[in-house]
Structure formats: C-alpha cells, structure tokens
Coordinates of C-alpha atoms in Angstrom, one line a residue:
Chain A
M1 CA -18.3 -23.7 1.2
D2 CA -15.1 -25.4 0.3
E3 CA -12.6 -23.0 -1.2
P4 CA -11.7 -24.1 -4.8
K5 CA -8.2 -25.3 -5.4
E6 CA -5.9 -22.8 -7.0
S7 CA -5.2 -23.6 -10.6
G8 CA -2.4 -22.1 -12.5
R9 CA 0.7 -22.5 -14.5
R10 CA 1.8 -25.8 -12.8
G11 CA -1.5 -27.3 -13.9
R12 CA -2.2 -29.6 -11.0
G13 CA -2.3 -29.5 -7.2
R14 CA -2.3 -26.5 -4.9
R15 CA 0.4 -23.9 -5.5
P16 CA 2.3 -22.5 -2.5
A17 CA 0.7 -19.4 -1.1
A18 CA 3.7 -17.2 -1.8
E19 CA 3.5 -18.1 -5.5
V20 CA -0.2 -17.4 -5.7
R21 CA 0.3 -14.1 -4.0
E22 CA 3.0 -13.1 -6.5
T23 CA 0.9 -14.2 -9.5
V24 CA -2.1 -12.2 -8.1
L25 CA 0.0 -9.1 -7.6
E26 CA 1.6 -9.4 -11.1
T27 CA -1.9 -9.9 -12.6
A28 CA -3.4 -6.9 -10.7
G29 CA -0.5 -4.7 -11.7
A30 CA -0.9 -5.6 -15.4
M31 CA -4.6 -4.9 -15.2
L32 CA -4.0 -1.6 -13.4
F33 CA -1.8 -0.4 -16.2
E34 CA -4.2 -1.7 -18.9
T35 CA -7.5 -0.4 -17.6
G36 CA -6.8 1.8 -14.6
L37 CA -8.3 1.5 -11.1
T38 CA -11.8 0.8 -12.3
G39 CA -10.6 -2.5 -13.9
I40 CA -9.5 -3.9 -10.5
T41 CA -12.2 -6.1 -8.8
F42 CA -11.5 -9.2 -6.8
E43 CA -13.5 -11.2 -9.2
K44 CA -11.7 -10.1 -12.4
V45 CA -8.2 -10.4 -10.8
A46 CA -9.0 -13.8 -9.4
A47 CA -10.3 -15.1 -12.7
R48 CA -7.3 -13.9 -14.7
A49 CA -4.7 -15.0 -12.0
G50 CA -6.3 -18.5 -11.7
A51 CA -6.8 -17.9 -8.0
S52 CA -9.9 -18.1 -5.9
K53 CA -11.8 -15.0 -5.0
M54 CA -11.9 -16.1 -1.4
T55 CA -8.1 -16.1 -1.2
L56 CA -8.1 -12.5 -2.4
Y57 CA -10.7 -11.5 0.2
K58 CA -8.6 -13.1 2.8
W59 CA -5.4 -11.3 1.8
W60 CA -6.6 -7.8 1.0
P61 CA -9.2 -5.7 2.7
S62 CA -10.3 -4.0 -0.5
P63 CA -9.6 -4.0 -4.3
G64 CA -7.9 -0.6 -3.7
A65 CA -5.5 -2.2 -1.2
L66 CA -4.7 -4.9 -3.8
A67 CA -4.2 -2.3 -6.5
F68 CA -1.7 -0.3 -4.4
E69 CA 0.3 -3.3 -3.4
A70 CA 0.3 -4.4 -7.0
Y71 CA 1.5 -0.9 -8.1
Y72 CA 4.2 -0.9 -5.4
T73 CA 5.4 -4.3 -6.4
A74 CA 5.4 -3.4 -10.1
V75 CA 7.6 -0.3 -9.6
E76 CA 9.7 -1.5 -6.7
D77 CA 12.8 -2.4 -8.7
T78 CA 12.6 0.8 -10.7
L79 CA 12.5 2.9 -7.5
A80 CA 15.0 1.0 -5.5
F81 CA 17.4 3.2 -3.6
A82 CA 21.1 2.7 -4.2
D83 CA 23.6 3.4 -1.5
T84 CA 27.0 4.2 -3.1
G85 CA 28.0 6.3 -0.1
D86 CA 27.4 9.6 -2.1
I87 CA 24.0 11.0 -1.3
E88 CA 24.0 13.5 -4.2
R89 CA 24.7 10.7 -6.7
D90 CA 22.1 8.4 -5.1
L91 CA 19.4 11.0 -5.0
T92 CA 20.0 11.9 -8.6
A93 CA 19.8 8.3 -9.8
Q94 CA 16.6 7.6 -7.8
L95 CA 14.9 10.9 -8.8
H96 CA 15.7 10.3 -12.5
S97 CA 14.1 6.8 -12.2
F98 CA 11.1 8.3 -10.4
V99 CA 10.6 11.1 -13.0
G100 CA 10.9 8.4 -15.7
L101 CA 8.1 6.5 -14.0
L102 CA 5.8 9.5 -13.5
T103 CA 6.3 10.7 -17.2
T104 CA 5.7 7.2 -18.7
P105 CA 2.0 7.5 -19.6
A106 CA 0.9 4.1 -18.3
T107 CA 2.5 4.4 -14.8
G108 CA 2.2 8.2 -14.5
H109 CA -1.5 8.2 -15.3
V110 CA -2.2 5.3 -12.9
I111 CA -0.6 7.0 -9.9
A112 CA -2.3 10.4 -10.7
Q113 CA -5.6 8.6 -11.0
L114 CA -5.0 6.7 -7.7
A115 CA -4.0 9.9 -5.9
G116 CA -7.0 11.8 -7.4
A117 CA -9.6 9.2 -6.5
S118 CA -8.2 9.0 -3.0
Q119 CA -9.3 12.6 -2.3
T120 CA -13.0 11.6 -2.1
D121 CA -12.6 8.0 -1.0
P122 CA -11.2 7.6 2.5
A123 CA -10.8 3.8 2.3
L124 CA -8.7 4.3 -0.9
A125 CA -6.7 7.0 0.8
D126 CA -5.9 4.6 3.7
A127 CA -4.9 1.9 1.3
L128 CA -2.7 4.3 -0.7
A129 CA -1.0 5.5 2.4
Q130 CA -0.5 2.1 3.9
H131 CA 0.5 0.2 0.8
Y132 CA 2.3 2.8 -1.2
T133 CA 3.3 6.2 0.1
H134 CA 4.4 5.1 3.6
P135 CA 6.7 2.3 2.4
R136 CA 8.2 4.6 -0.3
R137 CA 8.7 7.5 2.2
R138 CA 10.4 5.1 4.6
L139 CA 12.9 4.0 2.0
A140 CA 13.9 7.6 1.2
V141 CA 14.0 8.6 4.9
D142 CA 16.3 5.5 5.6
R143 CA 18.8 6.6 2.9
L144 CA 18.7 10.3 4.0
T145 CA 19.3 9.2 7.6
R146 CA 22.4 7.2 6.6
A147 CA 23.6 10.3 4.8
Q148 CA 23.1 12.3 8.0
R149 CA 25.1 9.7 10.0
A150 CA 27.9 10.0 7.3
G151 CA 27.9 13.8 7.8
Q152 CA 26.6 14.6 4.3
I153 CA 23.4 16.2 5.5
R154 CA 23.2 18.5 8.5
A155 CA 22.1 16.8 11.7
E156 CA 19.2 19.3 12.4
V157 CA 17.5 18.6 9.0
D158 CA 14.3 16.5 9.2
P159 CA 14.6 13.9 6.5
Q160 CA 10.7 13.8 6.3
V161 CA 10.7 17.4 5.1
V162 CA 13.4 16.6 2.5
V163 CA 11.1 13.9 1.0
D164 CA 8.4 16.6 0.4
Q165 CA 10.9 18.9 -1.2
L166 CA 12.2 16.2 -3.7
W167 CA 9.5 13.6 -4.4
G168 CA 6.7 15.8 -3.2
A169 CA 7.8 18.5 -5.6
C170 CA 7.6 15.9 -8.5
Y171 CA 4.1 14.9 -7.4
H172 CA 3.1 18.6 -7.5
R173 CA 4.2 18.8 -11.2
L174 CA 2.4 15.5 -11.9
L175 CA -0.9 16.4 -10.2
L176 CA -1.0 20.2 -10.8
P177 CA 0.9 20.3 -14.1
D178 CA 2.0 23.9 -14.9
E179 CA 5.7 23.4 -15.6
P180 CA 7.7 20.5 -17.2
L181 CA 8.5 17.4 -15.1
D182 CA 11.8 16.1 -16.4
T183 CA 15.3 15.1 -15.2
A184 CA 16.6 18.7 -15.5
F185 CA 13.8 19.6 -12.9
A186 CA 15.0 16.7 -10.7
D187 CA 18.6 18.0 -10.9
A188 CA 17.5 21.5 -10.0
L189 CA 15.5 20.2 -7.0
I190 CA 18.6 18.4 -5.6
D191 CA 20.9 21.4 -6.3
N192 CA 18.6 23.9 -4.6
L193 CA 18.2 21.8 -1.6
L194 CA 21.8 20.6 -1.1
R195 CA 23.4 24.0 -1.7
G196 CA 20.6 26.3 -0.6
I197 CA 19.2 29.1 -2.7
R198 CA 20.2 32.1 -0.6
G199 CA 22.2 34.7 -2.5
Chain B
M1 CA -35.1 35.0 -26.2
D2 CA -34.7 38.2 -24.2
E3 CA -32.2 37.9 -21.4
P4 CA -34.1 38.5 -18.1
K5 CA -33.0 41.6 -16.1
E6 CA -30.6 40.9 -13.3
S7 CA -32.4 41.2 -10.0
G8 CA -30.5 41.6 -6.7
R9 CA -29.8 43.5 -3.6
R10 CA -30.6 46.9 -5.2
G11 CA -34.0 45.6 -6.0
R12 CA -34.6 47.4 -9.3
G13 CA -33.0 48.0 -12.7
R14 CA -30.0 46.4 -14.2
R15 CA -26.9 46.2 -12.0
P16 CA -23.5 47.0 -13.5
A17 CA -21.8 44.0 -15.0
A18 CA -18.9 44.2 -12.6
E19 CA -21.2 44.1 -9.6
V20 CA -23.1 41.1 -11.0
R21 CA -19.8 39.3 -11.6
E22 CA -18.6 40.0 -8.1
T23 CA -21.9 38.7 -6.7
V24 CA -21.8 35.6 -8.8
L25 CA -18.2 34.8 -7.7
E26 CA -19.1 35.4 -4.0
T27 CA -22.1 33.2 -4.3
A28 CA -20.3 30.4 -6.2
G29 CA -17.5 30.6 -3.5
A30 CA -20.0 30.2 -0.7
M31 CA -21.7 27.3 -2.4
L32 CA -18.3 25.6 -3.1
F33 CA -17.4 25.7 0.6
E34 CA -20.9 24.5 1.6
T35 CA -21.4 21.6 -0.9
G36 CA -18.2 21.1 -2.8
L37 CA -17.7 21.0 -6.5
T38 CA -20.8 18.9 -7.2
G39 CA -23.0 21.8 -5.9
I40 CA -21.8 24.2 -8.6
T41 CA -24.1 24.3 -11.7
F42 CA -24.8 27.5 -13.7
E43 CA -28.5 27.1 -12.9
K44 CA -28.0 26.9 -9.1
V45 CA -25.5 29.7 -8.9
A46 CA -27.5 32.0 -11.1
A47 CA -30.7 31.4 -9.1
R48 CA -29.0 32.1 -5.8
A49 CA -27.0 35.1 -7.1
G50 CA -30.1 36.6 -8.7
A51 CA -28.4 36.6 -12.1
S52 CA -29.4 35.1 -15.4
K53 CA -28.0 31.8 -16.4
M54 CA -27.2 33.2 -19.9
T55 CA -24.9 35.7 -18.3
L56 CA -23.0 32.9 -16.6
Y57 CA -22.7 31.0 -19.8
K58 CA -21.3 34.1 -21.5
W59 CA -18.7 34.7 -18.8
W60 CA -17.4 31.2 -18.0
P61 CA -16.8 28.3 -20.3
S62 CA -17.8 25.7 -17.7
P63 CA -19.1 25.4 -14.1
G64 CA -15.6 24.2 -13.2
A65 CA -14.0 27.4 -14.5
L66 CA -16.5 29.4 -12.5
A67 CA -15.7 27.3 -9.4
F68 CA -12.0 27.9 -9.7
E69 CA -12.3 31.6 -10.2
A70 CA -14.6 31.7 -7.2
Y71 CA -12.1 29.8 -5.1
Y72 CA -9.3 32.0 -6.3
T73 CA -11.3 35.2 -5.5
A74 CA -12.3 33.8 -2.1
V75 CA -8.8 33.1 -1.0
E76 CA -7.0 35.9 -2.8
D77 CA -6.7 38.2 0.2
T78 CA -5.5 35.4 2.5
L79 CA -2.8 34.5 0.0
A80 CA -1.6 37.9 -1.0
F81 CA 2.1 38.2 -1.1
A82 CA 3.7 40.9 1.0
D83 CA 7.0 42.6 -0.1
T84 CA 8.7 43.9 3.0
G85 CA 12.1 43.6 1.2
D86 CA 13.0 40.6 3.3
I87 CA 12.3 37.4 1.3
E88 CA 12.6 35.0 4.3
R89 CA 10.1 37.0 6.3
D90 CA 7.7 37.3 3.3
L91 CA 7.9 33.6 2.5
T92 CA 7.2 32.7 6.1
A93 CA 4.2 35.0 6.3
Q94 CA 2.7 33.7 3.0
L95 CA 3.4 30.0 3.7
H96 CA 1.8 30.3 7.2
S97 CA -1.3 31.8 5.5
F98 CA -1.3 29.1 2.9
V99 CA -0.9 26.2 5.4
G100 CA -3.8 27.8 7.4
L101 CA -6.0 27.7 4.3
L102 CA -5.1 24.1 3.5
T103 CA -5.7 22.9 7.1
T104 CA -9.0 24.7 7.5
P105 CA -11.4 21.8 6.6
A106 CA -13.8 23.9 4.4
T107 CA -11.0 25.4 2.2
G108 CA -8.6 22.5 2.4
H109 CA -11.1 19.8 1.4
V110 CA -12.3 21.9 -1.5
I111 CA -8.9 22.4 -3.0
A112 CA -8.1 18.6 -2.4
Q113 CA -11.3 17.7 -4.1
L114 CA -10.7 20.0 -7.1
A115 CA -7.2 18.7 -7.6
G116 CA -8.4 15.1 -7.2
A117 CA -11.3 15.4 -9.7
S118 CA -9.0 17.2 -12.2
Q119 CA -6.9 14.0 -12.5
T120 CA -9.7 12.3 -14.6
D121 CA -11.4 15.4 -16.1
P122 CA -9.2 17.2 -18.6
A123 CA -11.6 20.2 -18.9
L124 CA -11.5 20.6 -15.1
A125 CA -7.7 20.3 -15.1
D126 CA -7.5 23.1 -17.7
A127 CA -9.8 25.3 -15.7
L128 CA -7.8 24.6 -12.5
A129 CA -4.5 25.5 -14.2
Q130 CA -5.9 28.6 -15.9
H131 CA -7.9 30.1 -13.1
Y132 CA -6.0 28.9 -10.1
T133 CA -2.6 27.4 -10.2
H134 CA -1.1 29.6 -13.0
P135 CA -2.1 32.9 -11.4
R136 CA -0.9 31.7 -7.9
R137 CA 2.4 30.5 -9.3
R138 CA 2.9 33.8 -11.1
L139 CA 2.5 35.8 -7.8
A140 CA 5.1 33.6 -6.1
V141 CA 7.5 33.7 -9.1
D142 CA 7.2 37.6 -9.2
R143 CA 8.1 37.9 -5.5
L144 CA 11.0 35.4 -5.8
T145 CA 12.3 37.3 -8.9
R146 CA 12.4 40.6 -7.0
A147 CA 14.4 38.8 -4.3
Q148 CA 16.8 37.6 -6.9
R149 CA 17.2 41.2 -8.2
A150 CA 17.8 42.3 -4.6
G151 CA 20.6 39.7 -4.3
Q152 CA 18.7 37.6 -1.7
I153 CA 18.5 34.6 -3.9
R154 CA 21.3 33.3 -6.2
A155 CA 20.9 34.4 -9.8
E156 CA 21.1 30.8 -11.2
V157 CA 18.1 29.5 -9.2
D158 CA 14.9 28.9 -11.2
P159 CA 12.1 30.5 -9.2
Q160 CA 9.6 28.0 -10.8
V161 CA 11.5 25.2 -9.1
V162 CA 11.4 27.0 -5.7
V163 CA 7.6 27.1 -6.0
D164 CA 7.4 23.3 -6.2
Q165 CA 9.7 23.0 -3.2
L166 CA 7.7 25.3 -1.0
W167 CA 4.0 25.4 -2.0
G168 CA 4.3 22.1 -3.9
A169 CA 5.7 20.4 -0.8
C170 CA 2.6 21.6 1.1
Y171 CA 0.2 20.3 -1.6
H172 CA 2.1 16.9 -1.3
R173 CA 1.2 16.7 2.4
L174 CA -2.4 17.8 1.7
L175 CA -3.0 15.3 -1.2
L176 CA -0.9 12.3 0.1
P177 CA -1.1 12.9 3.8
D178 CA 1.6 10.9 5.6
E179 CA 3.1 13.6 7.8
P180 CA 1.7 16.7 9.6
L181 CA 1.0 19.9 7.6
D182 CA 1.6 22.8 10.0
T183 CA 3.5 26.0 10.3
A184 CA 6.6 24.2 11.8
F185 CA 6.7 22.2 8.5
A186 CA 6.5 25.5 6.5
D187 CA 9.4 26.9 8.5
A188 CA 11.5 23.8 7.9
L189 CA 10.8 24.0 4.2
I190 CA 12.0 27.6 4.1
D191 CA 15.1 26.9 6.2
N192 CA 16.1 23.8 4.2
L193 CA 15.8 25.7 1.0
L194 CA 17.4 29.0 2.0
R195 CA 20.4 27.5 3.8
G196 CA 20.8 24.2 2.0
I197 CA 20.8 20.8 3.7
R198 CA 24.4 19.7 3.0
G199 CA 26.4 18.8 6.1

C-alpha cells in the first residue's frame, strides 16, 4: 500500500519529516491536555495533524510513547534548567516552574493520570521512563553535577538522590496529596537539603 | 431482613464485633496480596471471613476503604516507629523496613497499584488518604517532632516537608522507577537531609 502524502498547512506537496514530526507532537500534546491519555490514538492524532497513520506507526512504538514525547515537548521550555552559576537560585527557579506545572489542573492531572496508569501497564511505564522521566532526571543531574564541580555541593553527594528529594518530593504531594504543593513547599525542600535539618 | 449470625473459627454463637473486625481485616489483607485491589468486594471478603455482608457495609463506606485499612493493618507492625532517643538511628531502622516492604513484590505492587488507581478514582483517593497515608504521615511527624523537642532537628524545620524528602522520595522510586530503591538509597536520603548537601 502506498503511504498517502502528508497534507497540512502548506497545502501541497510533501512536508519535511521534521516539520511533520513537530506538528504531530504539538497536536498530540493539545489532545492530551484536552481529553487525557484515553484520547490519544494513532488514528485520531494522525487525522487531526494531517499526517498519515503509517508515519506515526513508524516513529512511535505505541500511542503511550507518542503521548509522553508530546507531554515532554509541551513542557520542555517551562522546565528548562537555567545555569546562572548559583545552584540555589537555579533550583528555586526550576522548582517554582515545576510546581506551577503540577498545580495547573490541565498539566498536573495529565501527569498524575500518566503516572497512575503506568502502575498497571508495563508498556506505558517503559514509555514514561524512556520519553519523560529519564530525560528530565538527566537534565537535573547535569545541573547538579556542574554545581558539584563548582564546589557548591559536596563531592560525596549522589545527584540522583537529590532528584528524589526535590522533584520526587513534589511528585509525592501530587500523587498522594496530603499536604499543600506550592512554592513555599519547594523553598522548604531546597532549604532543608542545602543546609541540613540537624539541630 | 435479619442479619445472619457471624460464623467462624469458634463454630457457634455470635463472635464479639472486635474479633469479627480483626478477621475481616486479616482476610481482606490476604486477598489484597493474592489478587490485588480488583479481588476486594464486600461479598467475597464476607464469604471468606465468615462474616455477613451487611456488617461490612456498616463498617466501611467502600471496598476501597476496607482494602486500605486492611493494608495498613497488615503492614502496621513492620512500619512501627521506634523511639530510642536517637533520631538518625530510628529513621534508618524505619526507612529500611519501609524499603523492604516496597521492594517485596506482593506488598510493593499492591501499594503501587492502589496509588495508581487512586489517580482516576476520587473515592479511592479519599480512602487511601484517610486510611493509609494520613495515619502513616502522622506517625512520622510525631517522631520528628519529638526529635525537634530533643534539639536533634532545627526548630524551624517543618516535619511535614521531611516526610516528603524521606518516604516521599522512596515512593518516587517505586512509582516512577528510574533508579534503584534499596537500603543504600535510604541511608543516602537520611545523610543528605541531616547534614545538608551544600559544599
């Protein structure tokens, strides 16, 4: 079967693959925020993005993988990690953005729903790890490692553990909500960890 | 309709309510570890515990509430909080037990499944908070507050935030598993937080 030509905003001819990919991710991201994970099928995304379903099958192993990459792409700019040279300032800015994202109903509910569904769906869990949590963790570890080289964090500290004590602590308040998730909480997380809590 | 008499190990007569309640919780706990949340219905638990379904309806608002109380009861002893007077020692002992529970497939999968399902089921989320995460958080906050009074933790530190940076960090590795969840991780969490990570 011949693959149908991509149709789209340019109206004629075949669009470059990178452009199609970008449109598909934007479309899947918008659908994810509108309808949640259940709204994401290759067929629906392809139809709305003006792309062929075969192209989507070629690029993503599952609709879940597409959904996570779309989510990651949608929130990438919000969650970018600054490097001003001051780790406390950069952690504060990044965690404030992150808390903002988790407490905005559209984005917060989506990530909670994705994390929840991945508990009983191993393929979804793999896609979430590969397309979302691994890349995000790497960005944080990179910034923390630079702070270590700059002598702002002790050399023996494992940056991976710090990720769980900052971002992981926020996910805990999102997924098992007992206490408020806000910027004051983010500031307390950073203060506890940088200074230590010992009396 | 007359409520049928409770039947059970004693074989005759009506058992005291406290004993029936204990048997129902034990039975629901065993079923939870065998079949997961989907195996818990008032009908099935009542039949296996030799109790009346009406009694279960009277005592628990939903099968989810029963499941969480059963889980809490089953793991209560494992997760008890010692008070030796040394907060670092007590946190280490408790977190090692907690990590042991989360990494034992039967118990770890059950709590991950409960937390996952609660993302899209508000009644389940309420039951989880009321019957599991609130009581567990309170135990930890009580112990941390005693450590604060003993001068082992700074007075300005919010014990609620510490809960998210210790137990919450472990939940993060359970629910979004990128990095190993083991006792070395627990030790690193405690060390980072007590001493601080600043270089």
